[in-house]
Amino acid sequence: MGKVYRLEKEPELALAFWNAGIEVGAKEGHGGSAKLKQLFDARAPLQRRYGRKDPMELPLEIVDNIFSYLDFRELCWVHGVCKRWDHFFGSRTRLWRRISFPSNLPASPSLEFLRKISKRSASGARSLIIPRARALQLTQAKWHALLQSALPAEHLELGLVHSFIPELPSDHRILNRLVSLRLSFSALENRRELNLVIAILEHAKDTLESLWIDQAPYLRTIPLLSRLKYLRLSGEHEKHSIPRELHAIGVAKSTPSLQQLHLTNYLLRNNQEFDEGEFWSMWSKLEAVVVEHQILGPITDHTNRRIFPPLRSLRAFESRTLAPAMQPVPFPHNLLIDYGNNPPSDDPSAGHDHLQRFWVEGVSITPALQAILEPAIKSGSLRELALCFPDHRSPDWGSVDQPAQAFLEQIPWLYGVESVRTLGLFDFNLDTNLSLPDVVQSPAGAPRRLPERDQAKLLVKFVETFPNLETLVLASSLCESRPIAVITEAVARQGKVKKFYVQGLMGALLDHMRAFGEEKGVEILHHREVSPWPVPLEDRNKA
């Protein structure tokens, strides 16, 4: 009978007969019979199509719970299924607390649709995320409708790359509870960009805790942001562009509670006079500094370096120089060096005893390394350490390249640090045809020493001295990938390090290393994960 009704295009009756047959068969104890299996197979397509029930038949508490798992995009798909569903979604403002558009919108939503969303959220959305305003075809009217949807918004993310730059309405209720703000702009400087940033900051100055601006406009002055904890700014990414300036003292005065600072392609400059006592009281809560340099030329103003006081609160310092400079320049970590070595004797807050992460890529800092790290090593707080081996571009290193051995012999105090869990080694040179510098040679009159024939072995010995090491990062533009693979294998065979990030391995060599890692029970990855922001820090009592 089921087949007959199926052929007569009565699928619901066919499904009813097959359900009845399955129910009778189960009661008669034929659960494993071939005929009952045929009924299940015949019913399956119709069961998927007609066996579903409207979830609105369930208790409202369960319906609320079901739809709470849907994101904004999925809610937009289902809210207009029928009038009953439309009424339900129109009366559940809690489901519309997070308005988040995907970056790959198939079509731009209409102004009418955005106003409908505003009505459904009852102007109560807590989060507004627009990664690509251009895909949204943002206009001033659409922007106003979205802001009306999220009057009490605590998080705003707005991508305005190659997009219309809207104006912020003067309504004081808009964004006056904002806690987290992320903006991204095009590389071209636009006065409207600056006006928008300043307007949002003025509205949120009493509540804002996190600010992230990608390709930020020139921020010569900013309002007093008394609660701001996390500040991240990036300038233009093109290699030959001029770095943007940050007036450090003015920003420090406007962000007294700052805990973490991340700068990319920004020129730090001081153009203000300040009192010496005032300098030592700035950024007393600053715990993490991350500076990335992707363009040619200096990122700090060598005429005035006094920007970061050597505060005891500092727990993480990262400096990445992703493009070599044309000439030796004072890189961001020099600011740490200058005052880390010469703190005022009467200032009890000077020093870096609580440093957990010291990660420097792209340039070496041999002379002051011990002065910076030794307090953290003695206190046992240092967890993550990255070392860049010196080369001829470093002002302290000379005019020629030298082997890895030369650097390792200058840091005997760093061998075997018990607290280090993650170690990064960058730009080491394994060429044995190079000569050792005078600084590591024997006393005058003795024959000049030659470098060891196996520089890779020296690196392995250095790594093996860290008793609690868990993760190793290896990358060098000064040697081929096979020697790096040899170092990785040698360390992995010891069974102590369980995760490797090795840059430069490709093709068959990478496949071989992954197979080797599976055999030894270790992870060997090609790219290192991008450091999260804000920088995760251990509880100081546990560090």
Coordinates of C-alpha atoms in Angstrom, one line a residue:
M1 CA 0.0 0.0 0.0
G2 CA 2.9 2.4 0.7
K3 CA 4.3 1.9 -2.8
V4 CA 0.8 2.5 -4.3
Y5 CA 0.3 5.8 -2.5
R6 CA 3.8 6.8 -3.3
L7 CA 3.1 6.3 -7.0
E8 CA -0.1 8.1 -6.8
K9 CA 1.8 11.1 -5.3
E10 CA 0.3 10.8 -1.9
P11 CA 3.6 10.8 0.1
E12 CA 2.1 11.5 3.5
L13 CA -0.3 8.5 3.2
A14 CA 2.6 6.3 2.0
L15 CA 4.6 7.4 5.1
A16 CA 1.7 6.6 7.4
F17 CA 1.4 3.0 6.0
W18 CA 5.1 2.4 6.3
N19 CA 5.2 3.8 9.8
A20 CA 2.3 1.4 10.7
G21 CA 4.1 -1.5 9.2
I22 CA 7.3 -0.8 11.1
E23 CA 5.4 -0.4 14.3
V24 CA 3.6 -3.7 13.9
G25 CA 6.8 -5.5 12.9
A26 CA 8.6 -4.2 16.0
K27 CA 5.7 -5.4 18.2
E28 CA 5.8 -8.9 16.6
G29 CA 9.5 -9.2 17.3
H30 CA 10.6 -8.9 13.6
G31 CA 13.1 -6.2 14.4
G32 CA 16.0 -7.8 12.5
S33 CA 14.1 -9.2 9.5
A34 CA 14.9 -8.4 5.9
K35 CA 11.3 -7.3 5.2
L36 CA 11.3 -4.8 8.0
K37 CA 14.7 -3.5 6.8
Q38 CA 13.0 -2.9 3.4
L39 CA 10.3 -0.8 5.1
F40 CA 13.0 1.3 6.8
D41 CA 14.8 1.8 3.5
A42 CA 11.6 2.7 1.7
R43 CA 10.5 5.1 4.4
A44 CA 13.8 7.0 4.8
P45 CA 13.4 9.6 2.0
L46 CA 9.9 10.4 3.1
Q47 CA 10.8 10.5 6.7
R48 CA 13.4 13.2 6.0
R49 CA 10.9 15.2 4.1
Y50 CA 7.6 14.7 5.9
G51 CA 8.5 13.4 9.3
R52 CA 9.7 16.7 10.6
K53 CA 7.5 18.7 13.0
D54 CA 7.3 22.4 13.6
P55 CA 9.5 23.2 16.6
M56 CA 7.0 25.9 17.6
E57 CA 4.8 23.0 18.9
L58 CA 7.3 22.5 21.7
P59 CA 7.2 24.4 25.0
L60 CA 8.5 28.0 24.5
E61 CA 11.4 27.5 26.9
I62 CA 12.7 24.7 24.7
V63 CA 12.1 26.7 21.5
D64 CA 14.0 29.6 23.0
N65 CA 16.9 27.3 23.9
I66 CA 17.0 25.8 20.4
F67 CA 17.2 29.1 18.6
S68 CA 19.7 30.5 21.0
Y69 CA 22.3 28.3 19.3
L70 CA 21.8 30.0 16.0
D71 CA 24.0 32.9 15.0
F72 CA 22.8 36.1 13.4
R73 CA 23.2 34.8 9.8
E74 CA 21.1 31.7 10.6
L75 CA 18.5 33.8 12.4
C76 CA 18.1 35.9 9.2
W77 CA 17.5 32.8 7.2
V78 CA 14.7 31.3 9.3
H79 CA 12.9 34.3 10.9
G80 CA 10.5 34.6 8.0
V81 CA 9.5 31.0 7.4
C82 CA 5.9 31.7 8.2
K83 CA 3.7 34.2 10.1
R84 CA 3.9 32.1 13.2
W85 CA 7.7 32.1 13.1
D86 CA 7.8 35.8 12.2
H87 CA 5.7 36.6 15.3
F88 CA 8.0 34.5 17.5
F89 CA 11.2 36.1 16.4
G90 CA 9.6 39.5 16.6
S91 CA 8.9 39.0 20.3
R92 CA 12.2 37.5 21.3
T93 CA 14.6 40.4 21.5
R94 CA 17.1 38.3 23.4
L95 CA 17.9 36.3 20.3
W96 CA 19.1 39.5 18.5
R97 CA 21.7 40.6 21.0
R98 CA 24.6 40.0 18.6
I99 CA 24.3 41.5 15.2
S100 CA 27.2 40.1 13.2
F101 CA 27.4 40.2 9.4
P102 CA 29.6 37.7 7.5
S103 CA 32.5 39.1 5.5
N104 CA 31.3 37.3 2.3
L105 CA 27.7 38.7 2.0
P106 CA 26.0 37.2 -1.1
A107 CA 23.9 40.4 -1.4
S108 CA 23.7 43.7 0.3
P109 CA 20.8 43.9 2.8
S110 CA 18.2 46.6 2.1
L111 CA 17.5 49.5 4.4
E112 CA 14.1 48.1 5.1
F113 CA 15.6 44.8 6.3
L114 CA 18.0 46.7 8.6
R115 CA 15.2 48.7 10.1
K116 CA 13.3 45.4 10.7
I117 CA 16.3 44.0 12.5
S118 CA 16.4 47.2 14.6
K119 CA 12.8 46.7 15.5
R120 CA 13.3 43.1 16.4
S121 CA 16.3 43.8 18.6
A122 CA 14.3 46.6 20.3
S123 CA 17.5 48.7 20.1
G124 CA 19.1 46.3 22.6
A125 CA 21.9 44.6 20.6
R126 CA 25.1 44.3 22.7
S127 CA 27.4 43.6 19.8
L128 CA 27.6 45.0 16.2
I129 CA 30.1 43.4 13.9
I130 CA 30.5 44.6 10.2
P131 CA 33.8 43.2 8.9
R132 CA 33.3 44.6 5.4
A133 CA 31.1 47.7 5.1
R134 CA 31.7 47.7 1.4
A135 CA 29.9 44.4 1.0
L136 CA 27.0 45.9 3.0
Q137 CA 27.0 48.9 0.7
L138 CA 27.0 51.1 3.8
T139 CA 25.2 54.5 3.6
Q140 CA 24.5 57.0 6.2
A141 CA 20.9 55.8 6.4
K142 CA 22.0 52.2 6.9
W143 CA 24.6 53.2 9.4
H144 CA 21.9 55.1 11.4
A145 CA 19.6 52.0 11.3
L146 CA 22.4 49.7 12.6
L147 CA 23.3 52.1 15.4
Q148 CA 19.6 52.2 16.4
S149 CA 19.7 48.4 16.7
A150 CA 22.6 48.6 19.1
L151 CA 22.2 51.7 21.3
P152 CA 23.6 49.9 24.4
A153 CA 26.3 48.1 22.3
E154 CA 29.4 47.0 24.3
H155 CA 31.4 45.7 21.2
L156 CA 31.7 47.4 17.8
E157 CA 33.7 46.1 14.9
L158 CA 33.7 48.1 11.7
G159 CA 35.7 47.4 8.5
L160 CA 35.8 50.5 6.4
V161 CA 38.4 49.4 3.8
H162 CA 37.5 51.1 0.5
S163 CA 34.1 51.9 1.9
F164 CA 31.9 54.9 2.5
I165 CA 33.0 56.6 5.8
P166 CA 29.8 57.4 7.8
E167 CA 29.3 60.1 10.4
L168 CA 28.3 59.5 13.9
P169 CA 25.0 61.0 14.9
S170 CA 25.1 63.5 17.8
D171 CA 22.7 61.4 19.9
H172 CA 24.5 61.0 23.3
R173 CA 22.9 57.6 23.8
I174 CA 24.8 56.1 20.9
L175 CA 27.8 53.9 21.9
N176 CA 28.0 55.4 25.3
R177 CA 28.4 52.0 26.9
L178 CA 31.1 50.7 24.4
V179 CA 33.7 48.5 26.0
S180 CA 35.5 47.1 22.9
L181 CA 36.1 48.9 19.6
R182 CA 37.9 47.6 16.4
L183 CA 38.1 49.7 13.3
S184 CA 39.9 49.2 10.0
F185 CA 40.5 51.7 7.2
S186 CA 42.1 52.0 3.8
A187 CA 45.7 53.1 3.5
L188 CA 44.8 56.5 2.0
E189 CA 44.5 59.2 4.7
N190 CA 40.9 60.6 4.9
R191 CA 39.7 63.4 7.2
R192 CA 36.4 61.6 7.6
E193 CA 38.2 58.6 9.1
L194 CA 39.8 60.8 11.8
N195 CA 36.5 62.5 12.5
L196 CA 34.7 59.2 13.0
V197 CA 37.4 57.8 15.3
I198 CA 37.4 60.9 17.5
A199 CA 33.6 61.0 17.6
I200 CA 33.3 57.4 18.7
L201 CA 36.0 57.9 21.3
E202 CA 34.3 61.0 22.7
H203 CA 31.0 59.0 23.1
A204 CA 32.7 56.0 24.7
K205 CA 35.5 57.7 26.7
D206 CA 34.0 56.7 30.1
T207 CA 33.6 53.0 29.3
L208 CA 36.1 52.0 26.6
E209 CA 38.6 49.3 27.6
S210 CA 39.9 47.9 24.3
L211 CA 40.8 49.9 21.1
W212 CA 42.1 48.3 17.9
I213 CA 42.5 50.4 14.8
D214 CA 44.1 48.9 11.6
Q215 CA 45.7 51.4 9.3
A216 CA 44.8 54.1 11.7
P217 CA 44.7 57.8 10.8
Y218 CA 47.1 60.2 12.5
L219 CA 46.0 60.4 16.1
R220 CA 47.7 63.6 17.2
T221 CA 45.4 63.9 20.2
I222 CA 42.8 61.6 21.7
P223 CA 40.3 62.1 24.5
L224 CA 41.0 61.0 28.1
L225 CA 40.2 57.3 28.1
S226 CA 40.5 56.6 31.8
R227 CA 39.5 52.9 31.6
L228 CA 41.4 51.9 28.4
K229 CA 43.4 48.7 29.0
Y230 CA 44.3 47.5 25.5
L231 CA 45.5 49.7 22.7
R232 CA 46.5 48.3 19.3
L233 CA 47.4 50.6 16.3
S234 CA 48.8 49.8 12.9
G235 CA 50.0 52.1 10.2
E236 CA 50.3 51.4 6.5
H237 CA 51.6 48.0 5.4
E238 CA 53.3 48.9 2.2
K239 CA 57.1 48.5 2.5
H240 CA 58.0 52.0 1.1
S241 CA 55.3 54.0 2.9
I242 CA 56.2 56.5 5.6
P243 CA 55.5 55.3 9.1
R244 CA 52.8 57.1 11.0
E245 CA 53.6 58.9 14.2
L246 CA 52.4 58.4 17.7
H247 CA 52.9 61.2 20.2
A248 CA 53.8 59.0 23.0
I249 CA 53.6 61.3 26.0
G250 CA 50.2 62.7 25.0
V251 CA 48.8 59.2 24.5
A252 CA 50.3 58.1 27.8
K253 CA 48.5 60.9 29.6
S254 CA 45.2 60.0 27.9
T255 CA 45.5 56.3 28.8
P256 CA 46.5 56.1 32.4
S257 CA 45.2 52.6 33.0
L258 CA 46.8 51.0 29.9
Q259 CA 47.9 47.4 30.4
Q260 CA 48.9 46.3 26.9
L261 CA 50.2 48.2 23.9
H262 CA 50.6 46.8 20.3
L263 CA 52.1 49.0 17.5
T264 CA 52.7 48.1 13.9
N265 CA 54.6 50.5 11.6
Y266 CA 54.3 53.4 14.0
L267 CA 57.0 56.0 14.6
L268 CA 57.2 56.7 18.3
R269 CA 57.9 60.4 18.9
N270 CA 58.0 62.8 21.8
N271 CA 57.2 66.4 21.0
Q272 CA 56.3 67.5 24.5
E273 CA 58.2 68.7 27.5
F274 CA 57.5 66.6 30.6
D275 CA 58.5 66.6 34.2
E276 CA 61.0 63.9 35.3
G277 CA 58.7 62.7 38.1
E278 CA 55.8 62.7 35.8
F279 CA 57.7 60.4 33.4
W280 CA 58.2 57.7 36.1
S281 CA 54.6 57.7 37.0
M282 CA 53.3 57.1 33.4
W283 CA 51.7 53.8 32.5
S284 CA 52.2 52.3 35.9
K285 CA 50.0 49.4 35.0
L286 CA 51.6 48.6 31.6
E287 CA 52.2 44.8 31.4
A288 CA 52.7 44.0 27.7
V289 CA 54.4 45.9 24.8
V290 CA 54.3 44.4 21.2
V291 CA 56.0 46.3 18.4
E292 CA 56.1 45.1 14.7
H293 CA 58.2 46.7 12.0
Q294 CA 57.2 45.8 8.4
I295 CA 58.6 48.8 6.5
L296 CA 62.0 50.2 5.7
G297 CA 63.5 52.8 8.0
P298 CA 63.4 53.5 11.7
I299 CA 60.4 52.9 13.9
T300 CA 61.7 54.9 16.8
D301 CA 62.9 58.5 16.9
H302 CA 66.5 58.3 17.8
T303 CA 66.6 61.9 19.0
N304 CA 64.3 61.1 21.9
R305 CA 63.9 57.6 23.2
R306 CA 62.3 58.3 26.5
I307 CA 59.0 56.6 25.9
F308 CA 58.7 53.4 27.9
P309 CA 59.9 53.7 31.5
P310 CA 61.4 50.4 32.8
L311 CA 58.5 49.6 35.0
R312 CA 58.4 46.6 37.2
S313 CA 54.9 45.8 35.9
L314 CA 56.1 44.8 32.4
R315 CA 55.5 41.1 31.9
A316 CA 55.6 40.6 28.1
F317 CA 57.8 42.3 25.4
E318 CA 57.7 41.4 21.7
S319 CA 59.5 43.0 18.9
R320 CA 59.3 41.8 15.3
T321 CA 61.3 43.4 12.5
L322 CA 59.8 41.7 9.4
A323 CA 61.8 43.8 6.8
P324 CA 65.5 44.6 7.3
A325 CA 66.4 48.2 7.7
M326 CA 68.7 49.9 5.2
Q327 CA 71.1 51.0 8.0
P328 CA 71.4 50.3 11.7
V329 CA 68.6 52.1 13.6
P330 CA 67.4 52.1 17.2
F331 CA 64.7 49.5 17.2
P332 CA 61.8 49.5 19.7
H333 CA 63.6 47.2 22.2
N334 CA 66.4 49.7 22.5
L335 CA 63.9 51.7 24.6
L336 CA 63.8 48.8 27.0
I337 CA 67.6 48.5 27.0
D338 CA 68.5 52.1 27.7
Y339 CA 66.5 52.4 30.8
G340 CA 66.6 48.8 31.9
N341 CA 70.3 49.2 32.4
N342 CA 70.1 52.6 34.1
P343 CA 67.0 52.8 36.4
P344 CA 67.0 55.6 39.0
S345 CA 68.4 54.3 42.2
D346 CA 65.6 55.7 44.3
D347 CA 62.8 54.2 42.2
P348 CA 61.6 50.9 43.7
S349 CA 59.4 50.1 40.7
A350 CA 62.3 49.9 38.2
G351 CA 63.3 46.6 36.7
H352 CA 61.7 43.6 35.0
D353 CA 61.5 41.0 37.6
H354 CA 58.1 39.7 36.4
L355 CA 58.9 39.4 32.7
Q356 CA 57.2 36.2 31.4
R357 CA 57.6 36.6 27.6
F358 CA 60.6 38.2 25.8
W359 CA 60.2 37.6 22.1
V360 CA 62.5 39.5 19.7
E361 CA 62.7 38.6 16.0
G362 CA 64.6 40.2 13.2
V363 CA 67.4 42.0 15.1
S364 CA 69.9 41.1 17.8
I365 CA 70.4 42.9 21.1
T366 CA 73.5 41.1 22.4
P367 CA 75.1 43.8 24.7
A368 CA 72.0 44.4 26.9
L369 CA 70.4 40.9 26.8
Q370 CA 71.7 39.9 30.2
A371 CA 70.7 43.1 31.9
I372 CA 67.2 42.8 30.7
L373 CA 66.6 39.0 31.3
E374 CA 68.6 38.3 34.5
P375 CA 66.1 39.7 37.0
A376 CA 63.3 37.5 35.4
I377 CA 65.6 34.5 35.3
K378 CA 66.4 34.9 39.0
S379 CA 62.7 35.3 39.9
G380 CA 61.7 32.3 37.8
S381 CA 59.0 34.2 35.9
L382 CA 60.5 33.9 32.3
R383 CA 58.4 31.4 30.3
E384 CA 58.8 32.3 26.6
L385 CA 62.1 33.4 25.1
A386 CA 63.1 34.2 21.5
L387 CA 66.7 35.0 20.5
C388 CA 67.8 36.5 17.2
F389 CA 71.4 35.7 16.4
P390 CA 73.4 38.8 15.4
D391 CA 74.6 39.5 11.9
H392 CA 76.5 42.3 10.1
R393 CA 73.3 44.5 10.2
S394 CA 73.6 44.8 14.0
P395 CA 75.5 47.9 15.2
D396 CA 77.2 45.8 17.9
W397 CA 78.3 42.9 15.8
G398 CA 80.7 44.2 13.2
S399 CA 80.7 44.2 9.4
V400 CA 80.8 40.5 8.6
D401 CA 78.6 37.5 9.3
Q402 CA 79.8 35.1 12.0
P403 CA 78.7 31.6 13.0
A404 CA 76.2 30.7 15.6
Q405 CA 79.0 29.6 18.0
A406 CA 80.1 33.2 18.4
F407 CA 76.7 34.2 19.9
L408 CA 76.3 31.1 22.0
E409 CA 79.7 31.7 23.7
Q410 CA 78.6 35.1 24.8
I411 CA 75.5 33.9 26.7
P412 CA 76.7 31.2 29.1
W413 CA 74.5 32.7 31.8
L414 CA 71.4 31.7 29.6
Y415 CA 72.1 28.0 29.5
G416 CA 69.7 25.7 31.4
V417 CA 67.1 28.3 32.5
E418 CA 64.5 26.1 34.3
S419 CA 61.5 28.4 33.9
V420 CA 61.6 28.6 30.1
R421 CA 58.8 26.6 28.4
T422 CA 59.0 28.0 24.8
L423 CA 62.2 28.9 23.0
G424 CA 62.6 30.6 19.6
L425 CA 65.9 30.7 17.7
F426 CA 66.1 33.0 14.6
D427 CA 68.6 33.9 11.9
F428 CA 71.4 31.6 13.1
N429 CA 74.3 31.0 10.7
L430 CA 75.7 27.4 10.5
D431 CA 78.4 28.3 7.9
T432 CA 81.8 27.0 9.3
N433 CA 83.9 29.0 6.8
L434 CA 83.2 32.2 8.9
S435 CA 85.6 33.4 11.5
L436 CA 85.0 34.0 15.2
P437 CA 85.1 37.6 16.4
D438 CA 87.7 39.0 18.8
V439 CA 85.2 39.1 21.7
V440 CA 85.3 35.3 22.0
Q441 CA 88.9 34.7 21.1
S442 CA 91.6 33.5 23.6
P443 CA 93.8 36.1 25.4
A444 CA 96.3 38.0 23.3
G445 CA 99.3 36.0 22.1
A446 CA 97.3 32.7 21.8
P447 CA 96.5 31.2 18.4
R448 CA 93.2 32.3 16.9
R449 CA 90.4 29.8 17.4
L450 CA 88.5 28.4 14.5
P451 CA 84.8 27.7 14.6
E452 CA 83.6 24.2 15.4
R453 CA 82.9 22.1 12.3
D454 CA 79.4 21.2 13.4
Q455 CA 77.6 24.4 14.3
A456 CA 74.2 22.6 14.3
K457 CA 75.4 20.3 17.1
L458 CA 76.2 23.3 19.2
L459 CA 72.7 24.6 18.8
V460 CA 71.3 21.2 19.8
K461 CA 73.4 21.2 22.9
F462 CA 72.2 24.7 23.8
V463 CA 68.5 23.7 23.4
E464 CA 69.0 20.5 25.4
T465 CA 70.2 22.5 28.5
F466 CA 66.6 23.8 29.1
P467 CA 65.1 21.1 31.4
N468 CA 61.5 22.1 31.1
L469 CA 61.3 23.1 27.4
E470 CA 58.0 22.1 25.7
T471 CA 58.0 24.1 22.4
L472 CA 60.8 25.1 20.0
V473 CA 60.6 27.6 17.2
L474 CA 63.3 27.5 14.5
A475 CA 63.7 30.0 11.6
S476 CA 66.7 31.3 9.7
S477 CA 67.2 33.0 6.4
L478 CA 71.0 32.4 6.6
C479 CA 71.0 28.6 6.2
E480 CA 69.2 26.0 4.1
S481 CA 66.2 24.0 5.3
R482 CA 68.0 20.6 5.6
P483 CA 70.3 21.7 8.4
I484 CA 67.2 23.1 10.3
A485 CA 65.5 19.7 9.8
V486 CA 68.6 18.0 11.2
I487 CA 68.5 20.2 14.4
T488 CA 64.7 19.4 14.7
E489 CA 65.3 15.7 14.5
A490 CA 68.2 15.7 17.0
V491 CA 66.1 17.6 19.6
A492 CA 63.0 15.5 18.9
R493 CA 64.9 12.3 19.5
Q494 CA 65.5 13.4 23.1
G495 CA 61.7 13.1 23.7
K496 CA 61.5 16.3 25.8
V497 CA 60.2 18.9 23.4
K498 CA 56.7 18.0 22.1
K499 CA 55.9 20.8 19.7
F500 CA 58.1 22.3 16.9
Y501 CA 57.4 25.3 14.7
V502 CA 59.9 25.1 11.8
Q503 CA 59.8 27.7 9.0
G504 CA 61.3 27.0 5.6
L505 CA 60.5 23.3 5.3
M506 CA 58.6 22.5 2.1
G507 CA 57.7 19.6 -0.2
A508 CA 59.2 16.1 0.4
L509 CA 61.3 17.4 3.3
L510 CA 58.3 18.7 5.1
D511 CA 56.4 15.4 4.5
H512 CA 59.4 13.5 5.9
M513 CA 59.5 15.6 9.0
R514 CA 55.8 15.2 9.7
A515 CA 56.1 11.4 9.3
F516 CA 59.1 11.5 11.7
G517 CA 57.1 13.6 14.1
E518 CA 54.2 11.1 14.2
E519 CA 56.7 8.3 14.8
K520 CA 58.2 10.1 17.7
G521 CA 55.0 11.4 19.1
V522 CA 55.7 15.1 18.5
E523 CA 54.1 17.9 16.5
I524 CA 56.1 19.4 13.7
L525 CA 54.3 22.4 12.2
H526 CA 55.4 24.6 9.3
H527 CA 54.0 28.0 10.5
R528 CA 53.8 29.3 14.0
E529 CA 50.5 30.4 15.2
V530 CA 49.9 34.2 15.3
S531 CA 50.1 35.5 18.9
P532 CA 46.7 36.2 20.3
W533 CA 45.6 39.7 21.3
P534 CA 45.4 40.7 24.1
V535 CA 48.6 38.9 25.0
P536 CA 47.7 36.0 27.4
L537 CA 49.6 36.4 30.7
E538 CA 49.9 34.0 33.6
D539 CA 48.6 34.9 37.0
R540 CA 51.4 36.7 38.7
N541 CA 51.1 34.6 41.8
K542 CA 51.7 31.5 39.6
A543 CA 54.4 32.9 37.4

